Tab-separated table of C-alpha atoms in Angstrom:
chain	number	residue	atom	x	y	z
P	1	UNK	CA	126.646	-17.730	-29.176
P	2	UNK	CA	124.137	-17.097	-32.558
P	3	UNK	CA	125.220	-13.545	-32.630
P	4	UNK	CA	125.071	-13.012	-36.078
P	5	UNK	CA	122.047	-15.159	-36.466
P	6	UNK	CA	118.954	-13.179	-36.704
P	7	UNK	CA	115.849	-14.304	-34.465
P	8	UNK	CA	111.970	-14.561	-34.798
P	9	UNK	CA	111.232	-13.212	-31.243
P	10	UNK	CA	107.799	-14.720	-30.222
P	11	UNK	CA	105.311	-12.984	-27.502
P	12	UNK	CA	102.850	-12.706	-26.396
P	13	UNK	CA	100.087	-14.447	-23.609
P	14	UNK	CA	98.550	-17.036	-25.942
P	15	UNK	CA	99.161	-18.721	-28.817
P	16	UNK	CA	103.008	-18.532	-28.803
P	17	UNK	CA	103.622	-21.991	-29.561
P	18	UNK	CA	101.178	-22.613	-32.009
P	19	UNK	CA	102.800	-19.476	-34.032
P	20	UNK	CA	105.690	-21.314	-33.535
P	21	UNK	CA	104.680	-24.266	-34.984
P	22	UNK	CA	103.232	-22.648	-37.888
P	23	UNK	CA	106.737	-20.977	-38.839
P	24	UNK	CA	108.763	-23.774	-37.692
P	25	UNK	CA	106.876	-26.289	-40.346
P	26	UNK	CA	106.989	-23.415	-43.073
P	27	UNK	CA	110.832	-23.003	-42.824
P	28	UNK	CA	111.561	-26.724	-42.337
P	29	UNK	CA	109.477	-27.060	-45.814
P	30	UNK	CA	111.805	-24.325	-47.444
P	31	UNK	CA	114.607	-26.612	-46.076
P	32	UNK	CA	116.034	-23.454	-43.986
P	33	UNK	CA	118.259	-24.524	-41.217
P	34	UNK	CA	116.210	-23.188	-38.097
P	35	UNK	CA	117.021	-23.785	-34.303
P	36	UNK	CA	114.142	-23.434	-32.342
P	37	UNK	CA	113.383	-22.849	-28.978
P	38	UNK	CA	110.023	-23.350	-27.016
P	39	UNK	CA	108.227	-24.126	-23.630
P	40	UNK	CA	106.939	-25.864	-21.789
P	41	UNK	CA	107.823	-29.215	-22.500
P	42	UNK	CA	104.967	-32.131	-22.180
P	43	UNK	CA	107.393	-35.377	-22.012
P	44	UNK	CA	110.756	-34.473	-22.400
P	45	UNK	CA	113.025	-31.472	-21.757
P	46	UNK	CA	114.831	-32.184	-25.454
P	47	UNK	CA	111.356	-30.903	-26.528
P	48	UNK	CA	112.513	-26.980	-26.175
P	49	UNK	CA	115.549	-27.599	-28.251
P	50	UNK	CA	114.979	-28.684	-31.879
P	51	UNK	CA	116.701	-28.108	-35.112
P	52	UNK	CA	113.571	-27.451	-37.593
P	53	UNK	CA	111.628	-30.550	-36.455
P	54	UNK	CA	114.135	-32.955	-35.044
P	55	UNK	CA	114.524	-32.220	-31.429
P	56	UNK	CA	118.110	-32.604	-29.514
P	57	UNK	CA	119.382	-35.573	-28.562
P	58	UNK	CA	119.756	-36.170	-24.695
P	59	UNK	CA	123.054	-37.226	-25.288
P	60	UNK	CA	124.333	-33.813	-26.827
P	61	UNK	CA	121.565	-32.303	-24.213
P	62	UNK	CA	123.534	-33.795	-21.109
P	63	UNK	CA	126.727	-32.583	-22.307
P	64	UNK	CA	125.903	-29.032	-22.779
P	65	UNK	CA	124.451	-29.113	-19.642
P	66	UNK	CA	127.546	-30.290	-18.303
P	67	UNK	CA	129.731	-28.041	-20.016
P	68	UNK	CA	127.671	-24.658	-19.050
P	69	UNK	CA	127.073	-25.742	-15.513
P	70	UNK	CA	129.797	-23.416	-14.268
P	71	UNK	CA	127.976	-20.408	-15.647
P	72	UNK	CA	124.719	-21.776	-14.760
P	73	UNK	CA	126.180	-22.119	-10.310
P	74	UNK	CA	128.016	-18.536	-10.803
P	75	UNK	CA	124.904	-16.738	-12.260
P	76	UNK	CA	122.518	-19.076	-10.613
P	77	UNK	CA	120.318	-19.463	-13.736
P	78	UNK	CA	117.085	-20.464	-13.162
P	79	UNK	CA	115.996	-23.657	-15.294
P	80	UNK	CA	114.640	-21.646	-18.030
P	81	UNK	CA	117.632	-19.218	-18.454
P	82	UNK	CA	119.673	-22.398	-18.445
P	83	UNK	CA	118.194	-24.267	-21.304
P	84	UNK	CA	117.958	-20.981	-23.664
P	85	UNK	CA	121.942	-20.741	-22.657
P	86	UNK	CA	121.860	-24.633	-23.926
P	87	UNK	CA	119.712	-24.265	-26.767
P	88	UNK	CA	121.712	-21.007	-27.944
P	89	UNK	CA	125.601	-22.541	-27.794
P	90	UNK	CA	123.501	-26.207	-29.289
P	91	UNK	CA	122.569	-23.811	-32.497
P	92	UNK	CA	126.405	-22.286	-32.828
P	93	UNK	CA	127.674	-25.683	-32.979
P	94	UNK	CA	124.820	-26.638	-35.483
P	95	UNK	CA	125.194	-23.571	-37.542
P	96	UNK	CA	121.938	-23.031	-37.810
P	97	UNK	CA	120.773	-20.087	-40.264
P	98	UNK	CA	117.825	-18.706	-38.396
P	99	UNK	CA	116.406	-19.016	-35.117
P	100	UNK	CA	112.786	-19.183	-33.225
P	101	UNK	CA	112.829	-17.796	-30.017
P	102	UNK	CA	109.376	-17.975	-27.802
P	103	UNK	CA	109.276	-15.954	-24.604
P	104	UNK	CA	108.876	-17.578	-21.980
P	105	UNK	CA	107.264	-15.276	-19.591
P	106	UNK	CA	106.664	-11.734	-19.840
P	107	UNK	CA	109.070	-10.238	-22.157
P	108	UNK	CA	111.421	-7.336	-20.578
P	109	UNK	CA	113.110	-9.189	-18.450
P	110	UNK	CA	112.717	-12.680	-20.216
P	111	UNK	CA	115.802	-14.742	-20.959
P	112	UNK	CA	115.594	-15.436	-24.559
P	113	UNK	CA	116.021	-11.118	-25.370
P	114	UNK	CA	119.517	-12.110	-23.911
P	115	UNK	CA	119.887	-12.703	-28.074
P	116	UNK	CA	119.928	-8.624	-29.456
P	117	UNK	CA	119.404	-9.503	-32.963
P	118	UNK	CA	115.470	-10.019	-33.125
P	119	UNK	CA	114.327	-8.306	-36.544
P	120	UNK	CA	110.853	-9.839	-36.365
P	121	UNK	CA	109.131	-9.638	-33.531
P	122	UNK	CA	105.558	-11.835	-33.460
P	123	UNK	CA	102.846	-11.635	-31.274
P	124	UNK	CA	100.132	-13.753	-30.443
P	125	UNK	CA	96.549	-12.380	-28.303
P	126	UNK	CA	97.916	-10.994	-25.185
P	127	UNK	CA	96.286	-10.749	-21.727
P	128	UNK	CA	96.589	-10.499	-17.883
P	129	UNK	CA	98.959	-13.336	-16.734
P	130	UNK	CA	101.545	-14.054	-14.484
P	131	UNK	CA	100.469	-10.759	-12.959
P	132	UNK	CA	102.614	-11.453	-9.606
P	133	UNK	CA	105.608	-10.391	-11.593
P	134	UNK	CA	103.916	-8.209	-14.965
P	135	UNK	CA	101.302	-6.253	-13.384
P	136	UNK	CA	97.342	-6.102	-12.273
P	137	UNK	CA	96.486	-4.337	-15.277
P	138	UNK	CA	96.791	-5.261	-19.058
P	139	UNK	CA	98.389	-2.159	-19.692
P	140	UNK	CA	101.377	-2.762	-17.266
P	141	UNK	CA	101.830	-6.663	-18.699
P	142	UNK	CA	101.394	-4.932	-22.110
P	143	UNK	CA	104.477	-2.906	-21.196
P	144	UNK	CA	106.827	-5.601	-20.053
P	145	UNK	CA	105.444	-7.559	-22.971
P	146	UNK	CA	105.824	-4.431	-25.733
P	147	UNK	CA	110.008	-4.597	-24.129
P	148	UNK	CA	111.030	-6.734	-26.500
P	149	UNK	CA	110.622	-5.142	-29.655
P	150	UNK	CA	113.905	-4.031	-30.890
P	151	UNK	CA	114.929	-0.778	-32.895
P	152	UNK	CA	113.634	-1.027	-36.472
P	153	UNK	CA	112.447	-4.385	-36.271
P	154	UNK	CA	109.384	-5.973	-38.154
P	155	UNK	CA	106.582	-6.379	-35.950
P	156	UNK	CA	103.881	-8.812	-36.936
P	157	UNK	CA	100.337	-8.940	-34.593
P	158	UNK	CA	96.577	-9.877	-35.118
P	159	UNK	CA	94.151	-7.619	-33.357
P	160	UNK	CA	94.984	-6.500	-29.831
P	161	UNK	CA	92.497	-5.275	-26.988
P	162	UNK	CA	92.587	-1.379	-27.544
P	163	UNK	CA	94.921	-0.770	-24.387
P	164	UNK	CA	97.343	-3.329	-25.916
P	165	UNK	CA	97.237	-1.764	-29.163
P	166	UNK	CA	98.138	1.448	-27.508
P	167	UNK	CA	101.208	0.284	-25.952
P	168	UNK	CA	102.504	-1.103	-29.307
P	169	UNK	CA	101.985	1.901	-31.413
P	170	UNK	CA	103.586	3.658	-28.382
P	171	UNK	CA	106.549	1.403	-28.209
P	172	UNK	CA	107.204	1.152	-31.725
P	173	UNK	CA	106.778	5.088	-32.737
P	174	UNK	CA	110.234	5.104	-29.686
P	175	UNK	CA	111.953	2.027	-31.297
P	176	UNK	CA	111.379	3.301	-35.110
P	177	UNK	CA	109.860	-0.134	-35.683
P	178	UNK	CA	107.003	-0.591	-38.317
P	179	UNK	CA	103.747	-3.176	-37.228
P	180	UNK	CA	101.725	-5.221	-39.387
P	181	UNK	CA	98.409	-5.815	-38.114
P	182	UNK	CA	97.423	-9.130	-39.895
P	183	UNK	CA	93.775	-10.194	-40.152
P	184	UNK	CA	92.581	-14.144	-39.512
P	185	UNK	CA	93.258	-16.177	-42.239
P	186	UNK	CA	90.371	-17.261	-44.276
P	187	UNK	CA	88.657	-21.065	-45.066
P	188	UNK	CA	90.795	-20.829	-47.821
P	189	UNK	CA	93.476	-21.404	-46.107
P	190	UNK	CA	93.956	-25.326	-44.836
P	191	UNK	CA	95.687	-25.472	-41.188
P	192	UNK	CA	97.437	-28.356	-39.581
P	193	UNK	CA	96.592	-27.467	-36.027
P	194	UNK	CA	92.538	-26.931	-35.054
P	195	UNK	CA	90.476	-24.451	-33.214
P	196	UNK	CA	89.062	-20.605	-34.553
P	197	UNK	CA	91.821	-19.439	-33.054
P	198	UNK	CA	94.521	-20.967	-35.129
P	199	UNK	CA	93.033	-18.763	-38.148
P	200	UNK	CA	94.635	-15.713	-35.980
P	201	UNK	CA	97.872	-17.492	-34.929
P	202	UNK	CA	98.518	-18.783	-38.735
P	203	UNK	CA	97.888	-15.152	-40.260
P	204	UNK	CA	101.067	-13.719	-37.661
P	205	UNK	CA	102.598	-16.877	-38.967
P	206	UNK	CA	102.172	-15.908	-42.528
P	207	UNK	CA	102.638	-12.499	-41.812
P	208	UNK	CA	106.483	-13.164	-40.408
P	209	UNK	CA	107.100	-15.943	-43.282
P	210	UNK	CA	105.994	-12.529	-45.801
P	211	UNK	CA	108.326	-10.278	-43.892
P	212	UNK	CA	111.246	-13.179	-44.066
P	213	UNK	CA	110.797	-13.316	-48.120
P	214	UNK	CA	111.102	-9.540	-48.463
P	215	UNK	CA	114.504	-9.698	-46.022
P	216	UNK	CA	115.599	-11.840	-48.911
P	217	UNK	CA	114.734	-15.786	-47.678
P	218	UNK	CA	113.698	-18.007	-50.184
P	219	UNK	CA	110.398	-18.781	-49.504
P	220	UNK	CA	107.440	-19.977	-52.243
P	221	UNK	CA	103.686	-20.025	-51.788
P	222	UNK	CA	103.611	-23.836	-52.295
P	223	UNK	CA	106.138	-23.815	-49.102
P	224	UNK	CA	103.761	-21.629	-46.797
P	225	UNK	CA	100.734	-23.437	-47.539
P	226	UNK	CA	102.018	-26.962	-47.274
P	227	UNK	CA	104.306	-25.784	-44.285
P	228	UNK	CA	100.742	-24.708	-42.680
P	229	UNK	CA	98.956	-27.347	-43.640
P	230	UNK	CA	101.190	-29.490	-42.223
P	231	UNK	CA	102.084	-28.033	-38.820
P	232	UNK	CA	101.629	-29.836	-35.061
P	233	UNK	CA	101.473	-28.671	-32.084
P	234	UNK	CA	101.249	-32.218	-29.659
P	235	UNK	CA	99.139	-32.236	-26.701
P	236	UNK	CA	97.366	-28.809	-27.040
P	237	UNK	CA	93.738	-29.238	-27.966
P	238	UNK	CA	94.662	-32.407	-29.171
P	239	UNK	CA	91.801	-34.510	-30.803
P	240	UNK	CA	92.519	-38.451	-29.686
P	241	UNK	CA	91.132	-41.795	-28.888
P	242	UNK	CA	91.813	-43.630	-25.541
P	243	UNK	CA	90.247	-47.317	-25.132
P	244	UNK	CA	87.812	-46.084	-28.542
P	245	UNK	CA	86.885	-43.215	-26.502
P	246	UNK	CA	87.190	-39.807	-28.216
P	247	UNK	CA	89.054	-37.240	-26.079
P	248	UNK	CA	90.946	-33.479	-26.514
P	249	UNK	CA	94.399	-33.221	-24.708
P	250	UNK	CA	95.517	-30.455	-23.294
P	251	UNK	CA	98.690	-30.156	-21.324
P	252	UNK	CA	100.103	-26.798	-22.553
P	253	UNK	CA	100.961	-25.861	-18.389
């Protein structure tokens, strides 16, 4: 399924679902047709699969589960692997014209490069994590994170520890891809979701929204800056108010 639908491939160790976000609200304000894809969930599993903003139903999610569950017992897909197979034959049916794709862990090895057409490849800050499966050392989960840039793709990043950095030029030099190293985005700039950090994730955002436009995707300033100004990301960092007490949520694992 989505074969000849070409993919944002997301990595990275943090800030993969806020770059998400960012692009997601962009493209949904351009009124492009995008299936997205992210984890984890904080309420509901539907969560992971949405068409621009409007999540999938748990109707149509119970009977693709139903329907794939074959290949899911003869492969033994894990959970993950499963919903990406879900989400994938949900955004055939759709017709969706682009896709979001956010790794879920690592990258080599990681179900969603099971899609081979990823020209834009986005990554958010990247660090030691899950290290029982990537590696002690940055420069080995650099590696199996660096996997899933694809030949001659766009690849869109905001500063990198020097190691990290290493492995991408590296990686990209082999794969004849090209890298934009994008620099935070300035006050100028109005964001929908808070935190310092969010200046970084917004400029890869912008960055891949800039790389979309010269691919030929009709995209205007007034849609990136709204689209940004205007993106969510629920229950990460979230500012609230329980019983007129003020309180940040965070549930992102």
């Amino acid at each position: 399924p989505c074969k000849k639908i070409p993919a944002i491939h997301i990595a990275g160790t943090n800030g993969k679902g806020s770059i998400a976000a960012f692009i997601n609200s962009v493209l949904s304000q351009a009124d492009i047709k995008t299936g997205v894809t992210t984890s984890p969930h904080l309420v509901d599993w539907g969560e992971r699969i949405r068409i621009n903003k409007v999540p999938i139903s748990k109707k149509e999610f119970k009977s693709l589960s139903l329907e794939l569950n074959p290949i899911v017992e003869k492969y033994s897909l894990t959970p993950f692997e499963s919903v990406v197979a879900i989400a994938l034959k949900y955004f055939t049916i759709k017709e969706v014209k682009l896709l979001i794709l956010e790794v879920g862990l690592g990258g080599r090895l990681d179900a969603t490069t099971s899609h081979k057409y990823r020209p834009i490849i986005a990554f958010g800050a990247i660090g030691l994590d899950h290290c029982e499966y990537l590696g002690n050392n940055l420069e080995k989960v650099a590696i199996e994170k660096a996997a899933v840039i694809t030949p001659k793709s766009t690849i869109i990043t905001a500063a990198q520890n020097n190691i990290v950095k290493r492995v991408f030029n590296e990686t990209a030099m082999r794969q004849e891809a090209v890298i934009h190293w994008v620099d935070p985005l300035s006050e100028a700039w109005e964001l929908g979701i808070p935190g310092v950090i969010q200046k970084e994730n917004a400029a890869v955002a912008k960055g891949v929204i800039d790389s979309l436009k010269n691919m030929g995707w009709s995209i205007s300033e007034e849609h990136l800056r709204k689209g940004l100004s205007l993106a969510k990301w629920p229950g990460r960092l979230q500012k609230m108010k329980w019983e007129g007490m003020p309180i940040v949520v965070d549930g992102a694992h």
